[in-house]
Each structure stands twice: as C-alpha cells, then as structure tokens.
JSON list of C-alpha atoms in Angstrom, two decimals:
[
{"chain": "A", "resi": 1, "resn": "MET", "atom": "CA", "xyz": [82.50, 107.38, 96.21]},
{"chain": "A", "resi": 2, "resn": "ALA", "atom": "CA", "xyz": [82.04, 107.64, 92.80]},
{"chain": "A", "resi": 3, "resn": "GLN", "atom": "CA", "xyz": [78.82, 106.01, 90.82]},
{"chain": "A", "resi": 4, "resn": "GLU", "atom": "CA", "xyz": [78.61, 102.44, 89.23]},
{"chain": "A", "resi": 5, "resn": "LEU", "atom": "CA", "xyz": [78.10, 103.38, 85.17]},
{"chain": "A", "resi": 6, "resn": "PRO", "atom": "CA", "xyz": [75.38, 103.76, 83.75]},
{"chain": "A", "resi": 7, "resn": "TYR", "atom": "CA", "xyz": [74.28, 100.64, 81.99]},
{"chain": "A", "resi": 8, "resn": "ALA", "atom": "CA", "xyz": [73.51, 100.78, 77.76]},
{"chain": "A", "resi": 9, "resn": "LYS", "atom": "CA", "xyz": [69.92, 101.79, 76.85]},
{"chain": "A", "resi": 10, "resn": "PRO", "atom": "CA", "xyz": [68.16, 99.33, 75.43]},
{"chain": "A", "resi": 11, "resn": "GLY", "atom": "CA", "xyz": [68.25, 99.53, 71.35]},
{"chain": "A", "resi": 12, "resn": "MET", "atom": "CA", "xyz": [70.90, 102.08, 71.58]},
{"chain": "A", "resi": 13, "resn": "ASP", "atom": "CA", "xyz": [73.33, 101.86, 68.22]},
{"chain": "A", "resi": 14, "resn": "TYR", "atom": "CA", "xyz": [77.31, 101.68, 68.59]},
{"chain": "A", "resi": 15, "resn": "PRO", "atom": "CA", "xyz": [78.08, 101.64, 65.33]},
{"chain": "A", "resi": 16, "resn": "MET", "atom": "CA", "xyz": [81.63, 103.25, 65.49]},
{"chain": "A", "resi": 17, "resn": "VAL", "atom": "CA", "xyz": [84.41, 100.88, 66.89]},
{"chain": "A", "resi": 18, "resn": "VAL", "atom": "CA", "xyz": [87.64, 102.66, 68.16]},
{"chain": "A", "resi": 19, "resn": "HIS", "atom": "CA", "xyz": [90.53, 100.85, 68.93]},
{"chain": "A", "resi": 20, "resn": "VAL", "atom": "CA", "xyz": [91.56, 101.46, 72.54]},
{"chain": "A", "resi": 21, "resn": "TYR", "atom": "CA", "xyz": [96.13, 101.24, 72.70]},
{"chain": "A", "resi": 22, "resn": "GLY", "atom": "CA", "xyz": [96.64, 103.05, 75.86]},
{"chain": "A", "resi": 23, "resn": "VAL", "atom": "CA", "xyz": [94.77, 103.77, 79.30]},
{"chain": "A", "resi": 24, "resn": "HIS", "atom": "CA", "xyz": [95.74, 105.73, 82.17]},
{"chain": "A", "resi": 25, "resn": "ILE", "atom": "CA", "xyz": [94.40, 106.34, 85.68]},
{"chain": "A", "resi": 26, "resn": "ARG", "atom": "CA", "xyz": [95.00, 109.41, 87.43]},
{"chain": "A", "resi": 27, "resn": "ALA", "atom": "CA", "xyz": [93.97, 111.58, 90.67]},
{"chain": "A", "resi": 28, "resn": "ASP", "atom": "CA", "xyz": [91.69, 114.65, 89.55]},
{"chain": "A", "resi": 29, "resn": "CYS", "atom": "CA", "xyz": [91.45, 117.28, 92.42]},
{"chain": "A", "resi": 30, "resn": "SER", "atom": "CA", "xyz": [89.47, 119.72, 90.70]},
{"chain": "A", "resi": 31, "resn": "LEU", "atom": "CA", "xyz": [86.32, 118.00, 89.93]},
{"chain": "A", "resi": 32, "resn": "GLY", "atom": "CA", "xyz": [84.73, 119.34, 93.29]},
{"chain": "A", "resi": 33, "resn": "HIS", "atom": "CA", "xyz": [82.22, 116.60, 93.77]},
{"chain": "A", "resi": 34, "resn": "TRP", "atom": "CA", "xyz": [83.82, 115.80, 97.35]},
{"chain": "A", "resi": 35, "resn": "GLU", "atom": "CA", "xyz": [85.21, 118.70, 99.10]},
{"chain": "A", "resi": 36, "resn": "GLY", "atom": "CA", "xyz": [89.27, 117.89, 100.22]},
{"chain": "A", "resi": 37, "resn": "GLN", "atom": "CA", "xyz": [89.04, 114.79, 98.24]},
{"chain": "A", "resi": 38, "resn": "CYS", "atom": "CA", "xyz": [90.57, 113.42, 95.02]},
{"chain": "A", "resi": 39, "resn": "ALA", "atom": "CA", "xyz": [88.74, 110.98, 92.42]},
{"chain": "A", "resi": 40, "resn": "ASP", "atom": "CA", "xyz": [89.94, 108.79, 90.07]},
{"chain": "A", "resi": 41, "resn": "VAL", "atom": "CA", "xyz": [89.50, 109.96, 86.44]},
{"chain": "A", "resi": 42, "resn": "LEU", "atom": "CA", "xyz": [90.13, 107.33, 83.21]},
{"chain": "A", "resi": 43, "resn": "PHE", "atom": "CA", "xyz": [92.00, 108.79, 80.52]},
{"chain": "A", "resi": 44, "resn": "ALA", "atom": "CA", "xyz": [92.49, 106.79, 76.90]},
{"chain": "A", "resi": 45, "resn": "ASP", "atom": "CA", "xyz": [94.65, 106.94, 74.15]},
{"chain": "A", "resi": 46, "resn": "ILE", "atom": "CA", "xyz": [92.63, 105.64, 70.83]},
{"chain": "A", "resi": 47, "resn": "THR", "atom": "CA", "xyz": [92.81, 106.04, 67.50]},
{"chain": "A", "resi": 48, "resn": "SER", "atom": "CA", "xyz": [89.37, 106.68, 65.77]},
{"chain": "A", "resi": 49, "resn": "ASN", "atom": "CA", "xyz": [88.94, 107.39, 62.01]},
{"chain": "A", "resi": 50, "resn": "GLY", "atom": "CA", "xyz": [92.89, 107.74, 61.40]},
{"chain": "A", "resi": 51, "resn": "ARG", "atom": "CA", "xyz": [93.56, 110.09, 64.09]},
{"chain": "A", "resi": 52, "resn": "LYS", "atom": "CA", "xyz": [95.18, 109.40, 67.33]},
{"chain": "A", "resi": 53, "resn": "LEU", "atom": "CA", "xyz": [93.63, 110.86, 70.28]},
{"chain": "A", "resi": 54, "resn": "GLU", "atom": "CA", "xyz": [93.53, 111.20, 73.72]},
{"chain": "A", "resi": 55, "resn": "LEU", "atom": "CA", "xyz": [90.53, 111.28, 75.87]},
{"chain": "A", "resi": 56, "resn": "VAL", "atom": "CA", "xyz": [89.14, 111.88, 79.57]},
{"chain": "A", "resi": 57, "resn": "SER", "atom": "CA", "xyz": [86.10, 110.48, 80.98]},
{"chain": "A", "resi": 58, "resn": "SER", "atom": "CA", "xyz": [83.27, 113.11, 82.13]},
{"chain": "A", "resi": 59, "resn": "ASP", "atom": "CA", "xyz": [82.79, 110.48, 85.38]},
{"chain": "A", "resi": 60, "resn": "ALA", "atom": "CA", "xyz": [84.86, 109.66, 88.06]},
{"chain": "A", "resi": 61, "resn": "ILE", "atom": "CA", "xyz": [85.37, 105.74, 87.71]},
{"chain": "A", "resi": 62, "resn": "PRO", "atom": "CA", "xyz": [84.00, 103.01, 90.72]},
{"chain": "A", "resi": 63, "resn": "GLU", "atom": "CA", "xyz": [86.76, 102.81, 93.40]},
{"chain": "A", "resi": 64, "resn": "ASP", "atom": "CA", "xyz": [87.16, 99.03, 93.32]},
{"chain": "A", "resi": 65, "resn": "PRO", "atom": "CA", "xyz": [90.45, 98.64, 92.07]},
{"chain": "A", "resi": 66, "resn": "TYR", "atom": "CA", "xyz": [89.64, 95.45, 90.14]},
{"chain": "A", "resi": 67, "resn": "ASN", "atom": "CA", "xyz": [87.21, 97.50, 88.35]},
{"chain": "A", "resi": 68, "resn": "LYS", "atom": "CA", "xyz": [89.83, 100.38, 87.59]},
{"chain": "A", "resi": 69, "resn": "THR", "atom": "CA", "xyz": [92.19, 98.00, 85.83]},
{"chain": "A", "resi": 70, "resn": "ARG", "atom": "CA", "xyz": [89.42, 96.05, 83.65]},
{"chain": "A", "resi": 71, "resn": "LEU", "atom": "CA", "xyz": [86.70, 99.15, 83.14]},
{"chain": "A", "resi": 72, "resn": "LEU", "atom": "CA", "xyz": [88.16, 99.58, 79.73]},
{"chain": "A", "resi": 73, "resn": "SER", "atom": "CA", "xyz": [90.29, 97.34, 77.87]},
{"chain": "A", "resi": 74, "resn": "PHE", "atom": "CA", "xyz": [92.76, 97.30, 75.07]},
{"chain": "A", "resi": 75, "resn": "GLY", "atom": "CA", "xyz": [91.56, 96.84, 71.54]},
{"chain": "A", "resi": 76, "resn": "ASP", "atom": "CA", "xyz": [88.38, 97.55, 69.79]},
{"chain": "A", "resi": 77, "resn": "VAL", "atom": "CA", "xyz": [85.74, 98.86, 71.14]},
{"chain": "A", "resi": 78, "resn": "HIS", "atom": "CA", "xyz": [81.99, 99.87, 70.09]},
{"chain": "A", "resi": 79, "resn": "ALA", "atom": "CA", "xyz": [81.40, 103.76, 70.15]},
{"chain": "A", "resi": 80, "resn": "ARG", "atom": "CA", "xyz": [79.19, 106.47, 69.37]},
{"chain": "A", "resi": 81, "resn": "VAL", "atom": "CA", "xyz": [79.79, 110.19, 68.98]},
{"chain": "A", "resi": 82, "resn": "LEU", "atom": "CA", "xyz": [77.46, 112.11, 71.60]},
{"chain": "A", "resi": 83, "resn": "LYS", "atom": "CA", "xyz": [78.81, 115.41, 70.72]},
{"chain": "A", "resi": 84, "resn": "ASN", "atom": "CA", "xyz": [80.99, 117.07, 67.62]},
{"chain": "A", "resi": 85, "resn": "ALA", "atom": "CA", "xyz": [82.88, 120.42, 68.65]},
{"chain": "A", "resi": 86, "resn": "PRO", "atom": "CA", "xyz": [82.90, 123.01, 65.38]},
{"chain": "A", "resi": 87, "resn": "GLY", "atom": "CA", "xyz": [86.11, 122.65, 63.74]},
{"chain": "A", "resi": 88, "resn": "THR", "atom": "CA", "xyz": [88.04, 120.42, 65.65]},
{"chain": "A", "resi": 89, "resn": "GLU", "atom": "CA", "xyz": [87.96, 116.75, 67.81]},
{"chain": "A", "resi": 90, "resn": "LEU", "atom": "CA", "xyz": [89.20, 118.64, 70.57]},
{"chain": "A", "resi": 91, "resn": "GLY", "atom": "CA", "xyz": [85.76, 118.70, 72.84]},
{"chain": "A", "resi": 92, "resn": "ASP", "atom": "CA", "xyz": [84.04, 115.71, 71.09]},
{"chain": "A", "resi": 93, "resn": "GLU", "atom": "CA", "xyz": [82.21, 113.66, 73.24]},
{"chain": "A", "resi": 94, "resn": "TYR", "atom": "CA", "xyz": [81.95, 109.84, 73.13]},
{"chain": "A", "resi": 95, "resn": "GLU", "atom": "CA", "xyz": [80.06, 106.65, 75.15]},
{"chain": "A", "resi": 96, "resn": "PHE", "atom": "CA", "xyz": [82.01, 103.37, 74.90]},
{"chain": "A", "resi": 97, "resn": "LEU", "atom": "CA", "xyz": [79.84, 100.56, 75.57]},
{"chain": "A", "resi": 98, "resn": "LEU", "atom": "CA", "xyz": [81.85, 98.50, 77.89]},
{"chain": "A", "resi": 99, "resn": "PRO", "atom": "CA", "xyz": [81.52, 94.45, 77.69]},
{"chain": "A", "resi": 100, "resn": "ASN", "atom": "CA", "xyz": [79.50, 94.59, 80.57]},
{"chain": "A", "resi": 101, "resn": "ARG", "atom": "CA", "xyz": [76.83, 96.83, 78.74]},
{"chain": "A", "resi": 102, "resn": "ARG", "atom": "CA", "xyz": [77.98, 99.81, 81.21]},
{"chain": "A", "resi": 103, "resn": "VAL", "atom": "CA", "xyz": [78.61, 103.36, 79.17]},
{"chain": "A", "resi": 104, "resn": "LEU", "atom": "CA", "xyz": [81.75, 105.31, 79.94]},
{"chain": "A", "resi": 105, "resn": "LYS", "atom": "CA", "xyz": [81.72, 109.07, 78.63]},
{"chain": "A", "resi": 106, "resn": "CYS", "atom": "CA", "xyz": [84.76, 110.47, 77.53]},
{"chain": "A", "resi": 107, "resn": "VAL", "atom": "CA", "xyz": [85.60, 114.14, 75.78]},
{"chain": "A", "resi": 108, "resn": "VAL", "atom": "CA", "xyz": [88.41, 114.51, 73.78]},
{"chain": "A", "resi": 109, "resn": "VAL", "atom": "CA", "xyz": [91.13, 116.13, 74.82]},
{"chain": "A", "resi": 110, "resn": "GLY", "atom": "CA", "xyz": [94.63, 115.97, 73.13]},
{"chain": "A", "resi": 111, "resn": "MET", "atom": "CA", "xyz": [95.47, 114.98, 69.58]},
{"chain": "A", "resi": 112, "resn": "THR", "atom": "CA", "xyz": [98.42, 113.35, 68.29]},
{"chain": "A", "resi": 113, "resn": "GLU", "atom": "CA", "xyz": [99.64, 112.26, 64.58]}
]
C-alpha cells in the first residue's frame, strides 16, 4: 500500500504558481515497490512560465479513492523546482504544495506547445 504523502517543512518557500489543467491517474506496474502489484500514479498537465508540461508523480499515491480524486485540484497551485535538468525541461523535478500542507513530488515527462 502507498505511503501517505509527506507534509511541507516549516518555513519552506513555494514561490511559483503553476496552473493545473489536467489530472490523470494510471496504474504503473513497473515501480517495483510491491512484487506482482501495480501502484496508482498521478499524471498532471500544467502550464509553467508559459510552457505546457506533463508531469508524473514520483510517489505512488495513497490507496484511498477519496484522496485520489482530491489529491491535486484544477487551477493554480504553489510549487517549487527541486532540480533543473540541463538544457531542457524534461527531467525537471517539481514539488507541489497541496491544500492540506502535504507535498507531491513530480518529474516532467512531456511538453506540448
């Protein structure tokens, strides 16, 4: 079973505002966390600095169906960049601050115009 998402550390700054316009939950059986089981993974479509990006959660999301549907809402979300990939947005790591003060780590896996 997936772990609860961690809480934001006190005093941590989330200076960016990204716009979430798509949320998808897909089963991923390649994570290797649980032999013979698949984990639900969140994919999000966002705009950040005028760029449309697709991100995938680097954490398996909690099993509670209520949490899955409310984990990341449409609209503006505070975020911070954890790591920039050299030369492209692909591979950039983001951390989203959720309304319940938990954080969701994601990695850029796609871009569109």
